mmCIF file of C-alpha atoms and ligand atoms in Angstrom:
data_model
loop_
_atom_site.group_PDB
_atom_site.id
_atom_site.type_symbol
_atom_site.label_atom_id
_atom_site.label_comp_id
_atom_site.label_asym_id
_atom_site.label_seq_id
_atom_site.Cartn_x
_atom_site.Cartn_y
_atom_site.Cartn_z
ATOM 1 C CA MET A 1 4.773 -16.988 -42.464
ATOM 2 C CA GLU A 2 6.719 -14.398 -44.523
ATOM 3 C CA LYS A 3 5.817 -14.356 -48.180
ATOM 4 C CA THR A 4 7.842 -12.628 -50.930
ATOM 5 C CA LYS A 5 7.350 -12.207 -54.686
ATOM 6 C CA CYS A 6 10.974 -12.918 -55.418
ATOM 7 C CA ILE A 7 13.758 -14.525 -53.384
ATOM 8 C CA ILE A 8 17.339 -14.512 -54.611
ATOM 9 C CA ILE A 9 19.781 -16.997 -53.213
ATOM 10 C CA GLY A 10 23.447 -16.046 -53.357
ATOM 11 C CA SER A 11 25.427 -12.798 -53.522
ATOM 12 C CA GLY A 12 27.887 -13.014 -56.378
ATOM 13 C CA PRO A 13 27.536 -10.850 -59.494
ATOM 14 C CA ALA A 14 24.514 -12.949 -60.604
ATOM 15 C CA GLY A 15 22.659 -12.496 -57.342
ATOM 16 C CA TYR A 16 23.341 -8.792 -56.882
ATOM 17 C CA THR A 17 22.560 -7.968 -60.527
ATOM 18 C CA ALA A 18 19.282 -9.917 -60.214
ATOM 19 C CA ALA A 19 18.573 -7.886 -57.040
ATOM 20 C CA ILE A 20 19.217 -4.590 -58.854
ATOM 21 C CA TYR A 21 16.857 -5.475 -61.728
ATOM 22 C CA ALA A 22 14.219 -7.083 -59.492
ATOM 23 C CA SER A 23 14.198 -4.041 -57.108
ATOM 24 C CA ARG A 24 13.839 -1.624 -60.010
ATOM 25 C CA ALA A 25 10.953 -3.747 -61.301
ATOM 26 C CA ASN A 26 9.181 -3.374 -57.882
ATOM 27 C CA LEU A 27 9.427 -7.026 -56.998
ATOM 28 C CA SER A 28 10.785 -6.148 -53.528
ATOM 29 C CA PRO A 29 13.318 -8.973 -53.633
ATOM 30 C CA VAL A 30 14.797 -10.630 -50.592
ATOM 31 C CA LEU A 31 18.368 -11.760 -51.106
ATOM 32 C CA TYR A 32 20.126 -14.233 -48.869
ATOM 33 C CA GLU A 33 23.861 -13.721 -49.100
ATOM 34 C CA GLY A 34 24.986 -17.280 -48.261
ATOM 35 C CA ASP A 35 28.126 -18.450 -46.486
ATOM 36 C CA GLN A 36 30.437 -16.276 -48.527
ATOM 37 C CA PRO A 37 28.939 -12.786 -48.957
ATOM 38 C CA GLY A 38 30.072 -11.346 -52.292
ATOM 39 C CA GLY A 39 30.922 -14.810 -53.588
ATOM 40 C CA GLN A 40 34.073 -16.008 -55.257
ATOM 41 C CA LEU A 41 35.204 -12.616 -56.456
ATOM 42 C CA THR A 42 35.898 -11.556 -52.935
ATOM 43 C CA THR A 43 38.731 -14.094 -52.988
ATOM 44 C CA THR A 44 40.277 -12.780 -56.112
ATOM 45 C CA SER A 45 42.801 -9.936 -56.232
ATOM 46 C CA ILE A 46 42.183 -7.703 -59.205
ATOM 47 C CA ILE A 47 39.567 -8.163 -61.904
ATOM 48 C CA GLU A 48 40.968 -6.976 -65.209
ATOM 49 C CA ASN A 49 38.280 -8.148 -67.606
ATOM 50 C CA PHE A 50 35.059 -6.597 -66.337
ATOM 51 C CA PRO A 51 34.080 -3.887 -68.826
ATOM 52 C CA GLY A 52 34.300 -0.374 -67.491
ATOM 53 C CA TYR A 53 37.487 -0.711 -65.434
ATOM 54 C CA PRO A 54 40.489 0.066 -67.613
ATOM 55 C CA ASP A 55 42.792 -0.236 -64.643
ATOM 56 C CA GLY A 56 41.072 -3.318 -63.179
ATOM 57 C CA VAL A 57 39.082 -3.373 -59.973
ATOM 58 C CA ASN A 58 39.583 -5.105 -56.637
ATOM 59 C CA GLY A 59 37.096 -8.018 -56.235
ATOM 60 C CA ASN A 60 35.945 -6.911 -52.776
ATOM 61 C CA ASP A 61 35.389 -3.373 -53.939
ATOM 62 C CA MET A 62 33.352 -4.473 -56.963
ATOM 63 C CA MET A 63 31.136 -6.735 -54.876
ATOM 64 C CA SER A 64 30.660 -4.065 -52.260
ATOM 65 C CA ASP A 65 29.554 -1.620 -55.010
ATOM 66 C CA LEU A 66 27.197 -4.145 -56.460
ATOM 67 C CA ARG A 67 25.634 -4.688 -52.985
ATOM 68 C CA SER A 68 25.287 -0.983 -52.394
ATOM 69 C CA GLN A 69 23.657 -0.583 -55.816
ATOM 70 C CA ALA A 70 21.141 -3.331 -55.053
ATOM 71 C CA GLU A 71 20.364 -1.798 -51.653
ATOM 72 C CA HIS A 72 20.004 1.661 -53.162
ATOM 73 C CA PHE A 73 17.054 0.353 -55.173
ATOM 74 C CA GLY A 74 15.505 -1.316 -52.093
ATOM 75 C CA ALA A 75 16.692 -4.923 -52.214
ATOM 76 C CA ASP A 76 16.328 -6.555 -48.800
ATOM 77 C CA ILE A 77 19.782 -8.145 -48.371
ATOM 78 C CA ARG A 78 20.088 -10.534 -45.450
ATOM 79 C CA PHE A 79 22.833 -12.544 -43.798
ATOM 80 C CA GLY A 80 22.220 -16.318 -43.797
ATOM 81 C CA SER A 81 21.902 -19.246 -46.148
ATOM 82 C CA ILE A 82 19.047 -21.179 -47.467
ATOM 83 C CA SER A 83 19.521 -24.680 -46.119
ATOM 84 C CA ALA A 84 16.485 -26.503 -47.604
ATOM 85 C CA VAL A 85 13.785 -25.935 -50.198
ATOM 86 C CA ASP A 86 10.377 -27.456 -50.938
ATOM 87 C CA PHE A 87 9.582 -26.830 -54.570
ATOM 88 C CA SER A 88 6.662 -29.320 -54.637
ATOM 89 C CA LYS A 89 4.108 -26.549 -55.093
ATOM 90 C CA VAL A 90 3.695 -22.812 -55.520
ATOM 91 C CA PRO A 91 4.373 -20.755 -53.479
ATOM 92 C CA TYR A 92 7.741 -22.294 -53.077
ATOM 93 C CA LYS A 93 8.995 -22.817 -49.484
ATOM 94 C CA LEU A 94 12.546 -22.052 -48.465
ATOM 95 C CA THR A 95 14.120 -22.706 -45.076
ATOM 96 C CA VAL A 96 16.830 -20.314 -43.843
ATOM 97 C CA ASP A 97 19.693 -21.784 -41.701
ATOM 98 C CA ASP A 98 18.130 -20.130 -38.577
ATOM 99 C CA GLY A 99 14.965 -22.170 -39.133
ATOM 100 C CA THR A 100 12.823 -19.398 -40.654
ATOM 101 C CA VAL A 101 10.639 -20.506 -43.478
ATOM 102 C CA ILE A 102 9.798 -18.100 -46.289
ATOM 103 C CA GLU A 103 7.330 -18.524 -49.097
ATOM 104 C CA ALA A 104 8.221 -17.145 -52.610
ATOM 105 C CA ASP A 105 6.412 -16.887 -55.871
ATOM 106 C CA THR A 106 9.659 -16.813 -57.850
ATOM 107 C CA VAL A 107 13.159 -18.031 -56.921
ATOM 108 C CA ILE A 108 16.467 -16.991 -58.453
ATOM 109 C CA ILE A 109 19.200 -19.472 -57.651
ATOM 110 C CA SER A 110 22.620 -17.843 -57.884
ATOM 111 C CA THR A 111 24.516 -19.927 -55.439
ATOM 112 C CA GLY A 112 27.740 -20.111 -57.501
ATOM 113 C CA ALA A 113 30.342 -22.834 -57.258
ATOM 114 C CA SER A 114 32.882 -23.974 -54.704
ATOM 115 C CA ALA A 115 36.515 -24.926 -55.090
ATOM 116 C CA LYS A 116 37.293 -28.584 -55.695
ATOM 117 C CA TYR A 117 39.908 -30.546 -53.829
ATOM 118 C CA LEU A 118 41.984 -33.515 -55.002
ATOM 119 C CA GLY A 119 40.351 -35.792 -52.447
ATOM 120 C CA LEU A 120 43.519 -36.692 -50.503
ATOM 121 C CA GLU A 121 43.214 -37.552 -46.837
ATOM 122 C CA ASP A 122 46.098 -35.179 -46.264
ATOM 123 C CA GLU A 123 44.087 -32.194 -47.565
ATOM 124 C CA LYS A 124 41.746 -32.721 -44.598
ATOM 125 C CA LYS A 125 44.619 -33.485 -42.174
ATOM 126 C CA TYR A 126 46.314 -30.179 -43.004
ATOM 127 C CA ALA A 127 43.197 -28.063 -43.613
ATOM 128 C CA GLY A 128 43.872 -24.564 -42.336
ATOM 129 C CA ARG A 129 47.506 -25.638 -41.672
ATOM 130 C CA GLY A 130 48.960 -25.077 -45.095
ATOM 131 C CA VAL A 131 46.197 -26.284 -47.438
ATOM 132 C CA SER A 132 44.120 -23.605 -49.114
ATOM 133 C CA ALA A 133 41.894 -23.079 -52.169
ATOM 134 C CA CYS A 134 42.254 -19.341 -52.100
ATOM 135 C CA ALA A 135 45.620 -17.593 -52.668
ATOM 136 C CA THR A 136 44.302 -14.100 -52.121
ATOM 137 C CA CYS A 137 42.744 -15.124 -48.772
ATOM 138 C CA ASP A 138 45.770 -17.010 -47.462
ATOM 139 C CA GLY A 139 48.762 -15.937 -49.539
ATOM 140 C CA PHE A 140 49.726 -13.405 -46.923
ATOM 141 C CA PHE A 141 50.857 -16.183 -44.631
ATOM 142 C CA TYR A 142 53.497 -17.377 -47.086
ATOM 143 C CA ARG A 143 55.697 -14.347 -47.496
ATOM 144 C CA ASN A 144 59.160 -15.440 -48.485
ATOM 145 C CA LYS A 145 58.088 -19.150 -48.203
ATOM 146 C CA VAL A 146 57.746 -21.866 -50.803
ATOM 147 C CA VAL A 147 54.288 -22.772 -52.054
ATOM 148 C CA ALA A 148 52.760 -25.105 -54.608
ATOM 149 C CA VAL A 149 49.684 -24.470 -56.761
ATOM 150 C CA VAL A 150 47.868 -27.397 -58.372
ATOM 151 C CA GLY A 151 46.084 -26.855 -61.710
ATOM 152 C CA GLY A 152 46.749 -25.709 -65.247
ATOM 153 C CA GLY A 153 43.864 -23.373 -65.918
ATOM 154 C CA ASP A 154 43.420 -19.611 -65.637
ATOM 155 C CA THR A 155 42.708 -19.821 -61.921
ATOM 156 C CA ALA A 156 45.899 -21.798 -61.262
ATOM 157 C CA CYS A 157 48.012 -19.342 -63.276
ATOM 158 C CA GLU A 158 46.376 -16.377 -61.593
ATOM 159 C CA GLU A 159 47.008 -17.826 -58.176
ATOM 160 C CA ALA A 160 50.535 -18.725 -58.980
ATOM 161 C CA ILE A 161 51.216 -15.174 -60.242
ATOM 162 C CA TYR A 162 49.610 -13.649 -57.161
ATOM 163 C CA LEU A 163 51.598 -15.877 -54.818
ATOM 164 C CA SER A 164 54.835 -15.149 -56.663
ATOM 165 C CA GLY A 165 54.432 -11.569 -55.381
ATOM 166 C CA LEU A 166 54.660 -12.875 -51.804
ATOM 167 C CA ALA A 167 56.405 -16.277 -51.779
ATOM 168 C CA SER A 168 60.072 -16.990 -52.538
ATOM 169 C CA LYS A 169 59.178 -19.768 -54.953
ATOM 170 C CA VAL A 170 56.004 -21.190 -56.566
ATOM 171 C CA TRP A 171 55.737 -24.727 -57.962
ATOM 172 C CA LEU A 172 52.896 -24.974 -60.407
ATOM 173 C CA VAL A 173 51.870 -28.680 -60.521
ATOM 174 C CA VAL A 174 50.115 -29.540 -63.811
ATOM 175 C CA ARG A 175 48.836 -33.035 -64.500
ATOM 176 C CA LYS A 176 49.127 -32.816 -68.326
ATOM 177 C CA ASN A 177 52.067 -31.714 -70.423
ATOM 178 C CA TYR A 178 50.442 -28.329 -71.259
ATOM 179 C CA LEU A 179 48.594 -25.518 -69.574
ATOM 180 C CA ARG A 180 44.947 -25.050 -70.356
ATOM 181 C CA ALA A 181 45.028 -21.369 -69.372
ATOM 182 C CA SER A 182 44.609 -18.485 -71.814
ATOM 183 C CA ASP A 183 47.703 -17.451 -73.767
ATOM 184 C CA ILE A 184 48.197 -14.196 -71.828
ATOM 185 C CA MET A 185 48.164 -16.003 -68.465
ATOM 186 C CA GLN A 186 50.443 -18.760 -69.791
ATOM 187 C CA LYS A 187 52.919 -16.022 -70.951
ATOM 188 C CA ARG A 188 52.883 -14.292 -67.620
ATOM 189 C CA VAL A 189 53.541 -17.547 -65.825
ATOM 190 C CA ARG A 190 56.368 -18.625 -68.126
ATOM 191 C CA GLU A 191 58.048 -15.247 -67.843
ATOM 192 C CA ASN A 192 57.843 -15.202 -64.049
ATOM 193 C CA PRO A 193 61.194 -16.266 -62.622
ATOM 194 C CA LYS A 194 59.705 -17.346 -59.319
ATOM 195 C CA ILE A 195 57.297 -19.819 -60.885
ATOM 196 C CA GLU A 196 58.513 -23.323 -61.962
ATOM 197 C CA ILE A 197 56.106 -25.656 -63.744
ATOM 198 C CA LEU A 198 56.027 -29.344 -62.988
ATOM 199 C CA PHE A 199 54.325 -30.869 -66.047
ATOM 200 C CA ASN A 200 52.829 -34.391 -66.069
ATOM 201 C CA CYS A 201 52.837 -34.301 -62.287
ATOM 202 C CA ASN A 202 50.265 -35.212 -59.658
ATOM 203 C CA VAL A 203 50.491 -34.669 -55.890
ATOM 204 C CA TYR A 204 49.565 -37.809 -54.018
ATOM 205 C CA GLY A 205 50.381 -36.796 -50.391
ATOM 206 C CA LEU A 206 51.494 -34.065 -48.092
ATOM 207 C CA THR A 207 53.968 -34.298 -45.288
ATOM 208 C CA GLY A 208 54.798 -32.207 -42.241
ATOM 209 C CA ASP A 209 54.728 -32.091 -38.507
ATOM 210 C CA GLY A 210 51.403 -30.349 -37.657
ATOM 211 C CA LYS A 211 51.544 -28.213 -40.737
ATOM 212 C CA VAL A 212 52.426 -28.662 -44.364
ATOM 213 C CA GLN A 213 56.179 -29.023 -44.967
ATOM 214 C CA GLY A 214 56.367 -31.049 -48.115
ATOM 215 C CA MET A 215 54.466 -32.596 -51.009
ATOM 216 C CA LYS A 216 54.822 -36.025 -52.574
ATOM 217 C CA VAL A 217 54.728 -35.872 -56.340
ATOM 218 C CA VAL A 218 54.506 -38.500 -59.027
ATOM 219 C CA ARG A 219 55.571 -37.742 -62.549
ATOM 220 C CA ASN A 220 54.309 -39.662 -65.605
ATOM 221 C CA VAL A 221 52.147 -41.879 -63.383
ATOM 222 C CA GLY A 222 51.397 -45.364 -64.798
ATOM 223 C CA THR A 223 54.135 -45.170 -67.488
ATOM 224 C CA GLN A 224 57.624 -46.630 -67.743
ATOM 225 C CA GLU A 225 59.049 -43.197 -66.932
ATOM 226 C CA GLU A 226 57.103 -42.965 -63.684
ATOM 227 C CA GLU A 227 59.112 -41.293 -60.960
ATOM 228 C CA ARG A 228 58.283 -40.148 -57.449
ATOM 229 C CA PHE A 229 59.911 -37.303 -55.548
ATOM 230 C CA GLU A 230 59.266 -34.804 -52.745
ATOM 231 C CA HIS A 231 59.565 -31.096 -52.552
ATOM 232 C CA ASN A 232 59.663 -28.934 -49.447
ATOM 233 C CA ILE A 233 56.761 -26.550 -49.371
ATOM 234 C CA ASP A 234 55.041 -24.438 -46.733
ATOM 235 C CA GLY A 235 51.749 -23.875 -48.519
ATOM 236 C CA PHE A 236 49.618 -26.029 -50.823
ATOM 237 C CA PHE A 237 46.992 -24.273 -52.988
ATOM 238 C CA LEU A 238 44.265 -25.976 -54.989
ATOM 239 C CA ALA A 239 43.116 -24.397 -58.248
ATOM 240 C CA ILE A 240 41.538 -27.319 -60.082
ATOM 241 C CA GLY A 241 38.116 -25.997 -60.785
ATOM 242 C CA HIS A 242 34.820 -25.725 -59.007
ATOM 243 C CA LYS A 243 31.700 -27.697 -58.106
ATOM 244 C CA PRO A 244 28.313 -25.965 -58.560
ATOM 245 C CA ASN A 245 26.423 -25.353 -55.306
ATOM 246 C CA SER A 246 23.194 -27.083 -56.310
ATOM 247 C CA ASP A 247 22.877 -29.950 -53.888
ATOM 248 C CA ILE A 248 19.801 -28.647 -52.007
ATOM 249 C CA PHE A 249 17.909 -28.111 -55.287
ATOM 250 C CA SER A 250 18.791 -31.342 -57.085
ATOM 251 C CA GLN A 251 15.739 -33.172 -55.808
ATOM 252 C CA TRP A 252 13.506 -30.658 -57.632
ATOM 253 C CA ILE A 253 15.568 -29.115 -60.369
ATOM 254 C CA GLU A 254 17.207 -30.815 -63.326
ATOM 255 C CA THR A 255 20.977 -30.750 -63.233
ATOM 256 C CA ASP A 256 23.690 -32.224 -65.517
ATOM 257 C CA LYS A 257 25.899 -35.009 -64.249
ATOM 258 C CA THR A 258 28.311 -32.520 -62.613
ATOM 259 C CA GLY A 259 25.528 -30.758 -60.772
ATOM 260 C CA TYR A 260 25.189 -27.643 -62.986
ATOM 261 C CA ILE A 261 21.523 -26.587 -63.106
ATOM 262 C CA LYS A 262 20.045 -27.107 -66.529
ATOM 263 C CA THR A 263 18.501 -24.000 -68.077
ATOM 264 C CA TYR A 264 16.599 -23.858 -71.280
ATOM 265 C CA GLU A 265 16.766 -22.093 -74.683
ATOM 266 C CA GLY A 266 19.509 -19.726 -73.647
ATOM 267 C CA THR A 267 17.442 -18.394 -70.802
ATOM 268 C CA PRO A 268 17.783 -18.800 -67.041
ATOM 269 C CA ARG A 269 14.598 -20.851 -66.934
ATOM 270 C CA THR A 270 14.773 -24.209 -65.131
ATOM 271 C CA ASN A 271 12.318 -27.151 -65.433
ATOM 272 C CA LEU A 272 10.160 -25.489 -62.715
ATOM 273 C CA PRO A 273 7.917 -22.470 -63.520
ATOM 274 C CA GLY A 274 9.104 -19.399 -61.633
ATOM 275 C CA VAL A 275 12.466 -20.867 -60.624
ATOM 276 C CA PHE A 276 15.450 -19.462 -62.466
ATOM 277 C CA ALA A 277 19.180 -20.146 -62.226
ATOM 278 C CA ALA A 278 21.892 -17.605 -62.946
ATOM 279 C CA GLY A 279 25.684 -17.433 -62.696
ATOM 280 C CA ASP A 280 28.202 -20.238 -62.143
ATOM 281 C CA VAL A 281 25.647 -22.696 -60.628
ATOM 282 C CA ALA A 282 24.162 -23.011 -64.151
ATOM 283 C CA ASP A 283 27.217 -22.239 -66.299
ATOM 284 C CA PRO A 284 29.826 -24.959 -66.939
ATOM 285 C CA HIS A 285 31.186 -23.014 -69.963
ATOM 286 C CA TYR A 286 31.936 -19.333 -69.361
ATOM 287 C CA ARG A 287 31.980 -18.744 -65.595
ATOM 288 C CA GLN A 288 32.953 -15.106 -65.831
ATOM 289 C CA ALA A 289 31.786 -12.190 -63.664
ATOM 290 C CA ILE A 290 30.319 -10.513 -66.676
ATOM 291 C CA THR A 291 28.383 -13.539 -67.896
ATOM 292 C CA ALA A 292 27.127 -14.152 -64.316
ATOM 293 C CA ALA A 293 25.955 -10.572 -64.050
ATOM 294 C CA ALA A 294 24.183 -10.836 -67.456
ATOM 295 C CA SER A 295 22.364 -14.019 -66.481
ATOM 296 C CA GLY A 296 21.289 -12.438 -63.176
ATOM 297 C CA CYS A 297 19.754 -9.599 -65.160
ATOM 298 C CA LYS A 298 17.962 -12.115 -67.424
ATOM 299 C CA ALA A 299 16.650 -14.061 -64.429
ATOM 300 C CA ALA A 300 15.150 -10.920 -62.830
ATOM 301 C CA ILE A 301 13.515 -9.990 -66.121
ATOM 302 C CA GLU A 302 12.127 -13.515 -66.429
ATOM 303 C CA ALA A 303 10.815 -13.406 -62.818
ATOM 304 C CA GLU A 304 9.077 -10.089 -63.530
ATOM 305 C CA ARG A 305 7.421 -11.433 -66.713
ATOM 306 C CA PHE A 306 6.425 -14.638 -64.877
ATOM 307 C CA LEU A 307 4.719 -12.657 -62.162
ATOM 308 C CA GLN A 308 2.942 -10.446 -64.678
ATOM 309 C CA LYS A 309 1.422 -13.616 -66.236
HETATM 310 P P1 NDP B 1 39.537 -25.058 -65.431
HETATM 311 O O1 NDP B 1 38.512 -26.138 -65.437
HETATM 312 O O2 NDP B 1 39.725 -24.206 -66.665
HETATM 313 O O3 NDP B 1 40.930 -25.722 -65.143
HETATM 314 C C1 NDP B 1 41.129 -26.645 -64.147
HETATM 315 C C2 NDP B 1 42.599 -27.144 -64.190
HETATM 316 O O4 NDP B 1 42.739 -28.048 -63.068
HETATM 317 C C3 NDP B 1 42.955 -27.866 -65.422
HETATM 318 O O5 NDP B 1 44.280 -27.608 -65.735
HETATM 319 C C4 NDP B 1 42.723 -29.360 -64.980
HETATM 320 O O6 NDP B 1 43.597 -30.218 -65.673
HETATM 321 C C5 NDP B 1 43.186 -29.270 -63.543
HETATM 322 N N1 NDP B 1 42.615 -30.373 -62.787
HETATM 323 C C6 NDP B 1 41.287 -30.652 -62.591
HETATM 324 N N2 NDP B 1 41.185 -31.742 -61.756
HETATM 325 C C7 NDP B 1 42.401 -32.073 -61.389
HETATM 326 C C8 NDP B 1 42.919 -33.091 -60.567
HETATM 327 N N3 NDP B 1 42.132 -33.943 -59.925
HETATM 328 N N4 NDP B 1 44.271 -33.121 -60.395
HETATM 329 C C9 NDP B 1 45.106 -32.284 -61.009
HETATM 330 N N5 NDP B 1 44.694 -31.295 -61.857
HETATM 331 C C10 NDP B 1 43.348 -31.218 -62.033
HETATM 332 O O7 NDP B 1 39.203 -24.243 -64.118
HETATM 333 P P2 NDP B 1 39.640 -22.781 -63.721
HETATM 334 O O8 NDP B 1 39.099 -22.601 -62.333
HETATM 335 O O9 NDP B 1 41.089 -22.523 -63.933
HETATM 336 O O10 NDP B 1 38.827 -21.864 -64.707
HETATM 337 C C11 NDP B 1 37.425 -21.955 -64.862
HETATM 338 C C12 NDP B 1 36.910 -20.900 -65.850
HETATM 339 O O11 NDP B 1 37.045 -19.617 -65.337
HETATM 340 C C13 NDP B 1 37.627 -20.980 -67.169
HETATM 341 O O12 NDP B 1 36.756 -20.719 -68.169
HETATM 342 C C14 NDP B 1 38.690 -19.865 -67.062
HETATM 343 O O13 NDP B 1 39.057 -19.377 -68.299
HETATM 344 C C15 NDP B 1 37.880 -18.828 -66.193
HETATM 345 N N6 NDP B 1 38.769 -17.954 -65.453
HETATM 346 C C16 NDP B 1 39.123 -16.790 -66.048
HETATM 347 C C17 NDP B 1 40.006 -15.943 -65.423
HETATM 348 C C18 NDP B 1 40.355 -14.684 -66.056
HETATM 349 O O14 NDP B 1 39.975 -14.500 -67.240
HETATM 350 N N7 NDP B 1 41.017 -13.767 -65.426
HETATM 351 C C19 NDP B 1 40.561 -16.251 -64.085
HETATM 352 C C20 NDP B 1 40.107 -17.505 -63.543
HETATM 353 C C21 NDP B 1 39.312 -18.333 -64.253
HETATM 354 P P3 NDP B 1 43.261 -30.732 -67.179
HETATM 355 O O15 NDP B 1 43.618 -29.575 -68.068
HETATM 356 O O16 NDP B 1 44.170 -31.894 -67.287
HETATM 357 O O17 NDP B 1 41.805 -31.057 -67.181
#
């Protein structure tokens, strides 16, 4: 059976940064990229807040650079996902989705988070036919069409702005009477003539013959002013937050009630010795590329120190 000193699960900024540091520390890390190589940033358009890029950087380009940097120092980067783990004893056992089992002395979990959906039956019914959680992946199909984005955070604003560059009209459906997004994003949305905000609104259904053609909206639900209406749309985008990808670890690793892996004392240490968590899977608060990269760095340093002991 293959054995490694350090296995890294996931290929976002946390995973690749951990791989850079672990390789330079001679840990010969093996990194499994997961279902979405490069992680969430490959679905974003331009990253404007990562230090060092005054003109912003394309998400795919940045992830490709991080991957090359990790490879340059000798990280063994592999296609595939870890589908199961056995953390009952050291060395830890990890099963890859092709059935291979690998033993590892240290594990860095950087599996990120996945987009949440509203939970409507219609989201499944129209999956791939007008429903999407990634504007930069699918926006192209909505040129000169009408789309809706659900959510009031930075992601929703960013997606709405991106889509406004393609679509003829963007409805931004916000369940409260305010946006949660940062001031700069709110300003951009409000000043964008193609974006119209529907405050106090929830989408409760989608309509259409084989593909999305409309959304059913309720305003002020549960109050005396409750009203229901429909808008014609061609695309329906979710931007209501993310769920940490921690399910396969939760039997062994402590998580909070949402599933974020608990880490201790401001470090990437989990409740298991030699198992570290970095990036969005362990971060309900910041969830930025730069904070993910920083925690990946910390996890690799922790792994190195753990192995030295
Ligand atoms: P957030 O958790 O910040 O926002 C989620 C939004 O979705 C909120 O408006 C929330 O409403 C709404 N929502 C949640 N569940 C539902 C539901 N069932 N129905 C309707 N609306 C719902 O998530 P984001 O993904 O926007 O951002 C996550 C983090 O990433 C934040 O810290 C953000 O600042 C950061 N980020 C930064 C960016 C940047 O700086 N360029 C870009 C993107 C993200 P409510 O307010 O009522 O809870």
